[in-house]
Each structure stands twice: as structure tokens, then as C-alpha cells.
CSV table of C-alpha atoms and ligand atoms in Angstrom, one decimal:
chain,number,residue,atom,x,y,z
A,1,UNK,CA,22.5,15.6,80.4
A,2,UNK,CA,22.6,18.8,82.7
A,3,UNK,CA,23.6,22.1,80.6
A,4,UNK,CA,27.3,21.9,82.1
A,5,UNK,CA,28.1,19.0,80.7
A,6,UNK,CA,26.1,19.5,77.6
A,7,UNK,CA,28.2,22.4,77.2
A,8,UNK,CA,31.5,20.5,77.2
A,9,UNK,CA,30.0,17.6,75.2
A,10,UNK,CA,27.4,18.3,72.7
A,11,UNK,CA,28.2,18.1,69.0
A,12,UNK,CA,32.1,16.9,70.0
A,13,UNK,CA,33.5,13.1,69.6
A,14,UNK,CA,37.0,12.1,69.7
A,15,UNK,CA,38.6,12.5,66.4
A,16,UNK,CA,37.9,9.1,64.5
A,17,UNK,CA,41.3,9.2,62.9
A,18,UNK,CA,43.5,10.3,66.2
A,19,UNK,CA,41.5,10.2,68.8
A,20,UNK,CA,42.1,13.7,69.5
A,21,UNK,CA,39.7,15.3,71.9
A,22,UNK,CA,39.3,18.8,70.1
A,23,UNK,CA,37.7,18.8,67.3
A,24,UNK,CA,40.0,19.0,64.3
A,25,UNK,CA,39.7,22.2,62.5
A,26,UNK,CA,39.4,21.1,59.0
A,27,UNK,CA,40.4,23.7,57.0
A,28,UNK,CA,39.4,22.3,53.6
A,29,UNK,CA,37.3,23.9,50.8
A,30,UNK,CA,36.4,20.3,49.3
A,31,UNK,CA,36.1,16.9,49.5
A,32,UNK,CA,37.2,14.1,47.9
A,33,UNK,CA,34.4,11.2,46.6
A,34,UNK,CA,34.3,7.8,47.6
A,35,UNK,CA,33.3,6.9,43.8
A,36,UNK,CA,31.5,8.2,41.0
A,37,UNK,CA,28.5,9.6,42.2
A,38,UNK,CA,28.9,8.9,46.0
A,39,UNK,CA,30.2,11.7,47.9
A,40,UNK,CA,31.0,11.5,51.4
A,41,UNK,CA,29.2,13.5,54.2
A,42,UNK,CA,30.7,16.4,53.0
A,43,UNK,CA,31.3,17.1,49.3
A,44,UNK,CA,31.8,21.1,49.3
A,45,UNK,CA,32.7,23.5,52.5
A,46,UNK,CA,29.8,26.3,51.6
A,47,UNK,CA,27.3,23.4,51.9
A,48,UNK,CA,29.1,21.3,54.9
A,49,UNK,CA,32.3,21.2,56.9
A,50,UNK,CA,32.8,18.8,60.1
A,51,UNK,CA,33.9,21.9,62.4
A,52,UNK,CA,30.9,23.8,61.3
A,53,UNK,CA,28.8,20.9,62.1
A,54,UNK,CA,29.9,20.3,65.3
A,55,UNK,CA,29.7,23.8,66.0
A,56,UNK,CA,25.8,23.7,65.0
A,57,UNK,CA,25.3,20.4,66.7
A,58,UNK,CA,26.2,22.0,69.8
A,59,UNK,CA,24.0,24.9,69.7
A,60,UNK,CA,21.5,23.1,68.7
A,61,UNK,CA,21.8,20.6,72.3
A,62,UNK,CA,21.9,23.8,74.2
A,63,UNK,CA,19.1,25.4,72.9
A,64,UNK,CA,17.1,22.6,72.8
A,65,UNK,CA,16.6,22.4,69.0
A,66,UNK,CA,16.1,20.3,65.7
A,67,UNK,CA,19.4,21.5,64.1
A,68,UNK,CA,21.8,24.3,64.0
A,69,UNK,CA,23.8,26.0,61.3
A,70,UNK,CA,26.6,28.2,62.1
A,71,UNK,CA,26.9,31.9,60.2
A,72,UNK,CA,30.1,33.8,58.8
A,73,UNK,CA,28.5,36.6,61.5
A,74,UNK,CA,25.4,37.3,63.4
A,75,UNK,CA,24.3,39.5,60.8
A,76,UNK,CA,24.3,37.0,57.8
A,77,UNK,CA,22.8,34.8,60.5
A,78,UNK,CA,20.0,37.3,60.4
A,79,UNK,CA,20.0,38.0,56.6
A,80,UNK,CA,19.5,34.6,56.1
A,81,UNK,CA,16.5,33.8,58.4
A,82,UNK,CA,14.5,36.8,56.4
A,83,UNK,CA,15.2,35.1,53.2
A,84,UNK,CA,12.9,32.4,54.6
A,85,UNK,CA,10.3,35.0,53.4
A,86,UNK,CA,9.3,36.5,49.9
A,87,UNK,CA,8.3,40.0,48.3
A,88,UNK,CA,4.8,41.2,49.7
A,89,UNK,CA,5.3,39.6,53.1
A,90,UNK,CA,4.6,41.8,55.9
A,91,UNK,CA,6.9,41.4,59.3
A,92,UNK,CA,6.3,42.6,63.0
A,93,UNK,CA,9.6,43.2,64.9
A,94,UNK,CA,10.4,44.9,67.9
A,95,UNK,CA,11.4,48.5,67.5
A,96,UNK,CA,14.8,48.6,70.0
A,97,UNK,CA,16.7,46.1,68.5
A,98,UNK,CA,20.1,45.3,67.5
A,99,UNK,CA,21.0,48.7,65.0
A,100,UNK,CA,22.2,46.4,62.4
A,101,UNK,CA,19.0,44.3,62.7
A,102,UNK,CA,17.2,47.2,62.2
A,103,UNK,CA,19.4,48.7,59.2
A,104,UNK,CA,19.0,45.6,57.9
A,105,UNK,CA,15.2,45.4,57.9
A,106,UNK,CA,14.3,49.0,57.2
A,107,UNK,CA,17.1,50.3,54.8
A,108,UNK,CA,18.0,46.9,52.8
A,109,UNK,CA,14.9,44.5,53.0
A,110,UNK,CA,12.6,46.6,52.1
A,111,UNK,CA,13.9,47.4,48.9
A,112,UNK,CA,13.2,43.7,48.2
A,113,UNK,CA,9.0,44.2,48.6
A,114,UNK,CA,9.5,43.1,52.7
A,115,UNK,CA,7.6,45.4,54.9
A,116,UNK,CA,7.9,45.7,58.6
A,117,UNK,CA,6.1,47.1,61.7
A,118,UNK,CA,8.6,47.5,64.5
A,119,UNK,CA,6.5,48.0,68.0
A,120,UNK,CA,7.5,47.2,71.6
A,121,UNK,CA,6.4,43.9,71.9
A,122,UNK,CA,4.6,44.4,75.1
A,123,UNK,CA,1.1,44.1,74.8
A,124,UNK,CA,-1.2,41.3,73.7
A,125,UNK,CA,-3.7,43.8,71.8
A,126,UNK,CA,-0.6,45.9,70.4
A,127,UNK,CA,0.7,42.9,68.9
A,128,UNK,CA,-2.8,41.8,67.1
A,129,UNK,CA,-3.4,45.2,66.2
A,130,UNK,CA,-0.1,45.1,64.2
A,131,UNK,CA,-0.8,41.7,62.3
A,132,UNK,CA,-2.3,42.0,58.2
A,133,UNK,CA,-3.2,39.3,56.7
A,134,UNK,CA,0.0,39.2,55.2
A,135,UNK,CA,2.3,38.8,58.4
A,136,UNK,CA,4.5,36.1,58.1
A,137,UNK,CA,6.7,36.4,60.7
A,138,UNK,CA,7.8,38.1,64.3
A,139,UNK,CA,11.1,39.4,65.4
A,140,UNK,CA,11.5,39.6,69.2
A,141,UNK,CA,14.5,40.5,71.2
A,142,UNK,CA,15.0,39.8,74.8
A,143,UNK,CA,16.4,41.3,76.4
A,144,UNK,CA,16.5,44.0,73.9
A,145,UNK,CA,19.9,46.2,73.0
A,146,UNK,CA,20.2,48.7,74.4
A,147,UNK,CA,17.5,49.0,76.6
A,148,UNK,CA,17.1,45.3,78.2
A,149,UNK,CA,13.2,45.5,77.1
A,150,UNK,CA,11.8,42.3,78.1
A,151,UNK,CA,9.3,40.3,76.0
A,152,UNK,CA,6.9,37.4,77.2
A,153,UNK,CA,8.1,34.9,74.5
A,154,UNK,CA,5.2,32.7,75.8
A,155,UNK,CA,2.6,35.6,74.8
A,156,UNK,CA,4.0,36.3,71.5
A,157,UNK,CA,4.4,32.9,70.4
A,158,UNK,CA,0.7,31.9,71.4
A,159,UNK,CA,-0.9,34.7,69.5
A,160,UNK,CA,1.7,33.5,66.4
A,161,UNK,CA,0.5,30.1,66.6
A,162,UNK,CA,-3.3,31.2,66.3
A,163,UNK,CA,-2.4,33.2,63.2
A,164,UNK,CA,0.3,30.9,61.5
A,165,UNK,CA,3.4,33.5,61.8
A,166,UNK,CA,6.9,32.2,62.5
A,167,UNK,CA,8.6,33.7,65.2
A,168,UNK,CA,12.3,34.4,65.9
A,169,UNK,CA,14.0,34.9,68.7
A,170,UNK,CA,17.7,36.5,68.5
A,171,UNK,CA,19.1,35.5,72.1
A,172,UNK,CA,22.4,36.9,71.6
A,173,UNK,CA,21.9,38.5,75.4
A,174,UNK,CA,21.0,35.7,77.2
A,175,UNK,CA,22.6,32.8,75.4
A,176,UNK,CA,21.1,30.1,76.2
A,177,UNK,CA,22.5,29.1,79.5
A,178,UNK,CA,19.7,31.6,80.8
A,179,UNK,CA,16.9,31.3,78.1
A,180,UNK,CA,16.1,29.0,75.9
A,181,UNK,CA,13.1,30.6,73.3
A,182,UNK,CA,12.5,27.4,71.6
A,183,UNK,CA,11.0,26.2,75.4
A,184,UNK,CA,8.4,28.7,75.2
A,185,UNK,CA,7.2,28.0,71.5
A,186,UNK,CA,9.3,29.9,69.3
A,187,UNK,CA,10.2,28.6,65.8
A,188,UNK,CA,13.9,29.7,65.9
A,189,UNK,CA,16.4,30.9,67.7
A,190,UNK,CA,19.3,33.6,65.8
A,191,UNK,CA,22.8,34.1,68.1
A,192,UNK,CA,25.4,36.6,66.9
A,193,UNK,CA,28.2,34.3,68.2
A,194,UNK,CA,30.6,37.1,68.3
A,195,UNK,CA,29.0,37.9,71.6
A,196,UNK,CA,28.8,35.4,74.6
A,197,UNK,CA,28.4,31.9,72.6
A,198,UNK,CA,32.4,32.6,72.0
A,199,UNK,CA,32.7,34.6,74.6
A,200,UNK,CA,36.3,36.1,73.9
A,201,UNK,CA,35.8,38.9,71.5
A,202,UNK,CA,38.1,37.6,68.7
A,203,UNK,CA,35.5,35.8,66.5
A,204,UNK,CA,32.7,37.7,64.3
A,205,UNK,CA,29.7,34.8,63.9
A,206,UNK,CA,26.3,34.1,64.2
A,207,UNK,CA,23.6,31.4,64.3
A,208,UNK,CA,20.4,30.0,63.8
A,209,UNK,CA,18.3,26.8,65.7
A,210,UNK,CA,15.2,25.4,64.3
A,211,UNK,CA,12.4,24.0,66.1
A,212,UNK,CA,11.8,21.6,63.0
A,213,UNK,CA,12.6,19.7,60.0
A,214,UNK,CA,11.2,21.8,57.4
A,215,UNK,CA,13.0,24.7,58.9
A,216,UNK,CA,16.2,23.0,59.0
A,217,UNK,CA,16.0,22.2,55.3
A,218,UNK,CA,14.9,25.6,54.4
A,219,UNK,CA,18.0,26.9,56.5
A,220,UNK,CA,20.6,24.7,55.1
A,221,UNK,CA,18.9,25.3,51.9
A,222,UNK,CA,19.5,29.4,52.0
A,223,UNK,CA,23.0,28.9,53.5
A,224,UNK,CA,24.4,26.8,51.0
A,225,UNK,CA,22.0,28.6,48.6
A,226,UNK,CA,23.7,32.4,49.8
A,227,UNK,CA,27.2,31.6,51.2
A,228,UNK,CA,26.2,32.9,54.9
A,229,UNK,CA,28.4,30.0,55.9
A,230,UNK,CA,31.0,30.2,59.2
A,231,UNK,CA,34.8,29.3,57.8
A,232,UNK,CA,36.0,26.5,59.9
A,233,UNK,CA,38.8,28.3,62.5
A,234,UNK,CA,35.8,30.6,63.4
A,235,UNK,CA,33.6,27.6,64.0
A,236,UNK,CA,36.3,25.9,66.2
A,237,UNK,CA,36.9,29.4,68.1
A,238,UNK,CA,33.2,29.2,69.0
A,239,UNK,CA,32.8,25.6,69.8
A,240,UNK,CA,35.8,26.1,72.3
A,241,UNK,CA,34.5,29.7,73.6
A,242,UNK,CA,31.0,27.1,74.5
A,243,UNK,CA,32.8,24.4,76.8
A,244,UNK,CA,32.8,27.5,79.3
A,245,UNK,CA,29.9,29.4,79.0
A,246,UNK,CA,28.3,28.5,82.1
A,247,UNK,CA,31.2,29.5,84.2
A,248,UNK,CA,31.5,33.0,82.1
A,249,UNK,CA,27.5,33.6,82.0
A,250,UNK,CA,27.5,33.2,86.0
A,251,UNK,CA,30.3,35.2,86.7
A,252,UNK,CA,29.0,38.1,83.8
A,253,UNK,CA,25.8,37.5,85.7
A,254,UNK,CA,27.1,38.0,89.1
A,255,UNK,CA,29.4,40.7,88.5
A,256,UNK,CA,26.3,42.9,86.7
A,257,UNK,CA,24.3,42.5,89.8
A,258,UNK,CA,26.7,44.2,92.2
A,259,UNK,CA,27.5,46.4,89.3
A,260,UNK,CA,24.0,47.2,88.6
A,261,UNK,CA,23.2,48.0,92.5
A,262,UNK,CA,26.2,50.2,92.5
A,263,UNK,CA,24.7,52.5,90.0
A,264,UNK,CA,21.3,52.3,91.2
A,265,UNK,CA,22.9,54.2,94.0
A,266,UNK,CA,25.0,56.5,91.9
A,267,UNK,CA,23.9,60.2,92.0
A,268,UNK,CA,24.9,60.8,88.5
A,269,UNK,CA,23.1,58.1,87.2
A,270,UNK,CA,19.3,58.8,86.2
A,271,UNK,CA,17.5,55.3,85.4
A,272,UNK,CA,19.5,51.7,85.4
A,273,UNK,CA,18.2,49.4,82.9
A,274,UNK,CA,18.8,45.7,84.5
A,275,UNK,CA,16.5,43.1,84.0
A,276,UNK,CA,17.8,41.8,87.3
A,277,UNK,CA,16.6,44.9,89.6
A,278,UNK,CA,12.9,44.1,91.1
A,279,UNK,CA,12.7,48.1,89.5
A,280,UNK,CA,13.4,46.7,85.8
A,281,UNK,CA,9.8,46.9,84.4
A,282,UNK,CA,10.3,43.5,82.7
A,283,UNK,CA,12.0,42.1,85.8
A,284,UNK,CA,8.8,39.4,86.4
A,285,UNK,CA,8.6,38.0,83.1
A,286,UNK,CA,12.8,37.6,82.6
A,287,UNK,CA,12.1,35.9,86.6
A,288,UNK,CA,9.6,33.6,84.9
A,289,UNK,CA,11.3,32.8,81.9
A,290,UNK,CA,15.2,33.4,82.3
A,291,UNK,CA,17.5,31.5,84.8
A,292,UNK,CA,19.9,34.8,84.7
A,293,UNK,CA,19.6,38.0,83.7
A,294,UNK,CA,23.2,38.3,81.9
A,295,UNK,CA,25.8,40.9,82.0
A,296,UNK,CA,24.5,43.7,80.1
A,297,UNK,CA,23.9,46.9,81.6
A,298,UNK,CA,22.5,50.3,80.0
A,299,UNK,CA,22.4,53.7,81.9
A,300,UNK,CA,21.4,57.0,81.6
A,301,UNK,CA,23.4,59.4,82.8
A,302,UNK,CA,23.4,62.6,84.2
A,303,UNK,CA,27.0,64.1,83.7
A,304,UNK,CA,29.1,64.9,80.6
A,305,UNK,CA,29.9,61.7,78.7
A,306,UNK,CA,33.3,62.2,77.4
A,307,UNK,CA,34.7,63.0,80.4
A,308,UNK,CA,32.9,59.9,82.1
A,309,UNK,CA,34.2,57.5,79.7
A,310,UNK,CA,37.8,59.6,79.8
A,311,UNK,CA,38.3,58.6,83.1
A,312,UNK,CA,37.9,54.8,82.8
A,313,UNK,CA,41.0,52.7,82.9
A,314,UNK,CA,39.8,49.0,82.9
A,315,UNK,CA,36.4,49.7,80.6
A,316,UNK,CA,37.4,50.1,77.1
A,317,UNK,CA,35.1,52.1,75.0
A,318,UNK,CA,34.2,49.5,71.9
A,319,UNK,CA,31.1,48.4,70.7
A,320,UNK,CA,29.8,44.7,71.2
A,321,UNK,CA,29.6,42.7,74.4
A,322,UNK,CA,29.7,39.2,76.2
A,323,UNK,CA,33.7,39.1,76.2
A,324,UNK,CA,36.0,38.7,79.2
A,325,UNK,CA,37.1,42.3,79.0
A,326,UNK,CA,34.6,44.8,80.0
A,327,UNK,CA,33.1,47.3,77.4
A,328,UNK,CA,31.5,50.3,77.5
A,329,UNK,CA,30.0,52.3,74.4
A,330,UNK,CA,27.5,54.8,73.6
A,331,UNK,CA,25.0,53.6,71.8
A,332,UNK,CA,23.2,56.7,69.8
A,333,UNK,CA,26.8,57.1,68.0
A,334,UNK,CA,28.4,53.2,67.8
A,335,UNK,CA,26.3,50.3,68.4
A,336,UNK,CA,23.3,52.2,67.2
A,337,UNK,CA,24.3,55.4,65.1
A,338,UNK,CA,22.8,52.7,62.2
A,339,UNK,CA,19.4,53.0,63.4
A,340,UNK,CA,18.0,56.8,62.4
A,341,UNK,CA,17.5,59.6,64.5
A,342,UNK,CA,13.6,59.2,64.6
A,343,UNK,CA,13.4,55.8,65.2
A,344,UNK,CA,16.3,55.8,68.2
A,345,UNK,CA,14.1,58.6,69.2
A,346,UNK,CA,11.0,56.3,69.1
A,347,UNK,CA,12.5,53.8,70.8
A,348,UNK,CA,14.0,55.4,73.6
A,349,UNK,CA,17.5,55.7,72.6
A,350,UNK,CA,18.4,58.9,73.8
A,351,UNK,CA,21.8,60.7,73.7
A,352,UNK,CA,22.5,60.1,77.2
A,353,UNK,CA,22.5,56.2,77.1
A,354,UNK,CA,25.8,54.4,77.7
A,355,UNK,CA,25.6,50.6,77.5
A,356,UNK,CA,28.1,48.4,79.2
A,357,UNK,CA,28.6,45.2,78.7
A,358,UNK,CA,30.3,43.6,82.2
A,359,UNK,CA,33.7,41.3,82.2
A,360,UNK,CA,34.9,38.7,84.1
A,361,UNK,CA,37.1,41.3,86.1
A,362,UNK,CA,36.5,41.4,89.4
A,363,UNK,CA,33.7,43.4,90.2
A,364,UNK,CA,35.3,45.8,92.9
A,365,UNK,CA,37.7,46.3,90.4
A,366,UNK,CA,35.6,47.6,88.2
A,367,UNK,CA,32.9,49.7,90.5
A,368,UNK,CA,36.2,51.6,91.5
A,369,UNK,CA,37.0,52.2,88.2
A,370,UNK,CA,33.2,53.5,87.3
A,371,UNK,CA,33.6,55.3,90.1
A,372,UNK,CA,36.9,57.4,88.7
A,373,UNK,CA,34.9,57.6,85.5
A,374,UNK,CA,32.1,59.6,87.4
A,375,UNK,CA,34.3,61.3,89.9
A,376,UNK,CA,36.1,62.4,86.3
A,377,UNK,CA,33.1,64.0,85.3
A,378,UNK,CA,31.7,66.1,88.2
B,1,PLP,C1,25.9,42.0,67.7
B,1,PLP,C2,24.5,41.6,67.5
B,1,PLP,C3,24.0,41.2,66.3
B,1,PLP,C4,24.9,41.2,65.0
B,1,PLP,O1,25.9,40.3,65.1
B,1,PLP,P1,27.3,40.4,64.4
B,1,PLP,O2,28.0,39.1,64.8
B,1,PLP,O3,27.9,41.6,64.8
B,1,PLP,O4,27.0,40.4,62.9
B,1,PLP,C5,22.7,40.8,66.2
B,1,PLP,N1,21.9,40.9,67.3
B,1,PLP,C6,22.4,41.3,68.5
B,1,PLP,C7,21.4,41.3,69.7
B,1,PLP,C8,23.7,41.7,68.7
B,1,PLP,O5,24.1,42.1,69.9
């Protein structure tokens, strides 16, 4: 099946009891046995629920994958994949990543004997310089947030394979209508949902696909095991958000270009960071390994911010991204005011970087309104 119609079909089957084409939302903590000591397919929903598993099912077809396992948020959808790990283990991630991914690693995993290197995945030595003998894993994000860094997912995962380290891919930017990680070698792949996979911005939820058996044991093992679980509506939400990604990822993908041209050309703006643009330094490798470049956008400007973003009118300033409504957000003091000063600093996250994550508006619509925003601030 072609990704359109996996998109409307994977993981769903009429309702065996009515024959209703959306999946029921079974909102039920437990399930009854069929006897003593034969539960159904689903005895308990922190282990198992039949929304949840369609919801992973899904995933899983698009991404290409053994399994998938759907997370009460991208987060514990993150949380959970390091737990696949133990005290004295040594991780390499890339250093602009999501802030919470970061907080995560550096501020909470650590105090559990973890120890990470975070480095811009961008160079084959770099990389081997960075592993010890006890690396056990690699984080990569790509493209990055904020700055849309681009990694070679066939490069890293090569050099993993030659040195037994599990790699991750979160692909919350790309979803996988544009990039599938698990094609180029990677062990798994971790959505936060919340983004484009639902697509709506009323759903906080994440995911994870393996490559493998093992993994999917280990990963239903730690869910059930930590309570990461998604609740069922917010399964349901998702698996419905999915029957139209493709249309929403073109049209997010379509709008950014023009959008991204537009600023290319704006006086006030200083750099555009678009994998798209032949000018984005990672633009060959997303062209080689991504079908789209999604609709995420990050600038730096050249103007004063807060009277930029006062004179927007259809860009709402709110963190997060891949929704219908455009977004706009500064990342030092929202998306990534949880990531310290020194290491924003390190990676490039200066005070002057506004991230925007494109709608399905209609893009003249919404140059004219960027262009109030910097007329605004002249
Ligand atoms: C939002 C986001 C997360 C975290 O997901 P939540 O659903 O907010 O917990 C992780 N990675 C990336 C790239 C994100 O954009």
C-alpha cells in the first residue's frame, strides 16, 4: 500500500461488534476474563487497550516498523526509551534538541548514573571521537528544534552498527510522511504526537517504533512496567489526526516554502533556517533522505521582538508546532528557556531566534500578516 492509503488504513478494521468504521474509543480501565486463568487480548488498560493498539499499529505501518506503542506525551515517550539503558551507561545526543529532551537528559537522567555527550552530529570523526567504551546509545534529531540542523541518519547509524550502540531517531518534525529513520538503519523511532502525527493541537502524546522484536518487548515491557501509557480518547484523537497527514504535511510543506523565500528576502531578517533553501547547510542530505522538508521555520531577526510578534494578527505566539493554526514563539524563553543559558549558547540558540511553526492558512495570508509584524517593528 502507497503512504495515502496506509494513512487512512493501517492499524483500523471495522468494529467487529458494529461494524462501525472508527475505531471505538474504549474507554475502559479493565477487562473481563474469558475463564479462570484466560484473559482476553487485553486484561488491564496500563498494559493494553484496543484504541491504543490501533493507534501503535498505525505508526508502526507508516514508519515502516516492528511495533508501535503509543505514550501519555512525547516526553514519557522519551523517558521511556532511556530506561532501555542502565546506571554507568554513557549516551551521545545531539546538542540542539528538543529543551525538554535535553532537561530531561542533563538535569533528571543523570542523577540516575546516565551520562551524556551532546555534540552536533555532523561529522563522522566527531561522532567516533565522542564514543567510550561505554556508549550505549545515540540521540539524533532531524531536523533539529530550533535550528532545523540536519543529520545524515545513514552516517550515524553505520558507525552505531560497527560499535553496537542503539540509535534513536525523534522525528517529530518530519513525521513520517517525509522521513522514515527506520529506512536508513535506525533502531527506533520517538514522535511527540502532540505535534503533526495529530496534527490539531488539542492532544499532548508521543511515541515510539521499533525496528525489532526484542525492542518491542523491552518497550511494552517499560510501558506497562512505568505507566507512560496514552489514555484511550487521546489515542483515538491521534489515530484520526493520521488519516490526513499527507494532505496537512504537503500543504505545511508548501506553505513554508513560499514563506521561507519571503523572509529570505526580508531586510529585517538576518539568516532563515529552512532545510528547504539550496542555502540551508543541511539542505543535500534532508534532499537525499527526506521527501519534504516540513513546516517549520526558525529566523533570526534583526528588529525588536516584542514589537514584531505585537503586530501579528493570524500567528499566535504559543509554543509547539505541526497544528493547523500557525504558531510563532521564541525559543530562548518558551520552547527552550529549559535548556541553560550555556548550553543554548553552545548550541546556537541565541536571543534573537524566533521559531515558527507554518499552518494550513493560506500562505498570502499569512506573509501579509509577517509583514505587519515587521512593518510593526521598524
Ligand atoms: C514537543 C517535542 C517533544 C516533547 O513532546 P511532548 O508531547 O510535548 O511531551 C519532543 N521532541 C520534539 C522534537 C518536540 O518538538
Amino acid at each position: 500500500m502507497k503512504f495515502d492509503t496506509k494513512s487512512v488504513h493501517e492499524g483500523r478494521k471495522p468494529d467487529p461488534l458494529t461494524g462501525a468504521i472508527s475505531t471505538p474509543i474504549y474507554q475502559t480501565s479493565t477487562f473481563v476474563f474469558e475463564d479462570y486463568g484466560k484473559p482476553g487480548e487485553h486484561d488491564y488498560s496500563r498494559t493494553s487497550n484496543p484504541t491504543r493498539s490501533a493507534l501503535g499499529e498505525a505508526i508502526a505501518g507508516l514508519e515502516g516498523g516492528h511495533q508501535g506503542f503509543a505514550f501519555s506525551s512525547g516526553m514519557a515517550a522519551v523517558t521511556t526509551v532511556i530506561h532501555l539503558l542502565k546506571a554507568g551507561d554513557h549516551i551521545i545526543s545531539c546538542d540542539d534538541l528538543y529543551g525538554g529532551s535535553h532537561r530531561l537528559f542533563s538535569e533528571i537522567m543523570t542523577k540516575f548514573g546516565l551520562d551524556f555527550t551532546f555534540i552536533r552530529l555532523d561529522d563522522e570523526k566527531k561522532i567516533q571521537d565522542a564514543i567510550k567504551p561505554n556508549t550505549k546509545l545515540i540521540w539524533i534529531e532531524t531536523p533539529s528544534n530550533p535550528l532545523l540542523n540536519i543529520t545524515d541518519l545513514e552516517m550515524v547509524s553505520k558507525i552505531a552498527k560497527e560499535n553496537e550502540i542503539l540509535t534513536t531517531a525523534d522525528n517529530t518534525f518530519s513525521s513520517p510522511y517525509f522521513l522514515r529513520p527506520l529506512e536508513y538503519g535506525i533502531d527506533l523511532v520517538m514522535h511527540s504526537t502532540t505535534k503533526y502525527l495529530n496534527g490539531h493541537s488539542d492532544v499532548i502524546g508521543g511515541a515510539v517504533v521499533t525496528s525489532n522484536e526484542e525492542l518491542s518487548e523491552e518497550i511494552q515491557f517499560l510501558l506497562n512496567g512505568m505507566g507512560t501509557n496514552a489514555s484511550p480518547l487521546d489515542s483515538w484523537l491521534v489515530l484520526r489526526g493520521i488519516k490526513t497527514l499527507p494532505l496537512r504535511m504537503n500543504k505545511h510543506a508548501e506553505n513554508a516554502m513560499k514563506i521561507a523565500q519571503y523572509l529570505t528576502d526580508q531586510p529585517q531578517v538576518k539568516e532563515v533556517f529552512y532545510p528547504g533553501l539550496p542555502s540551508h547547510k543541511g539542505h543535500e542530505i534532508a534532499k537525499k533522505q527526506m521527501d519534504g522538508y516540513g513546516g517549520v521555520i526558525s529566523i533570526k531577526i534583526d528588529s525588536d521582538i516584542k514589537s514584531f510578534l505585537k503586530g501579528l494578527k493570524i500567528f499566535q505566539l504559543a509554543e509547539s508546532l505541526g497544528g493547523a493554526d500557525s504558531l510563532i514563539e521564541h525559543a530562548a524563553t518558551m520552547s527552550h528557556a529549559a535548556m541553560n543559558e550555556e548550553a543554548r549558547k553552545k548550541s546556537g540558540i541565541t536571543d534573537d531566534l524566533i521559531r515558527l511553526s507554518i499552518g494550513l492558512e493560506d500562505s498570502d495570508d499569512l506573509i501579509n500578516d509577517l509583514e505587519k509584524g515587521f512593518q510593526n517593528s521598524k
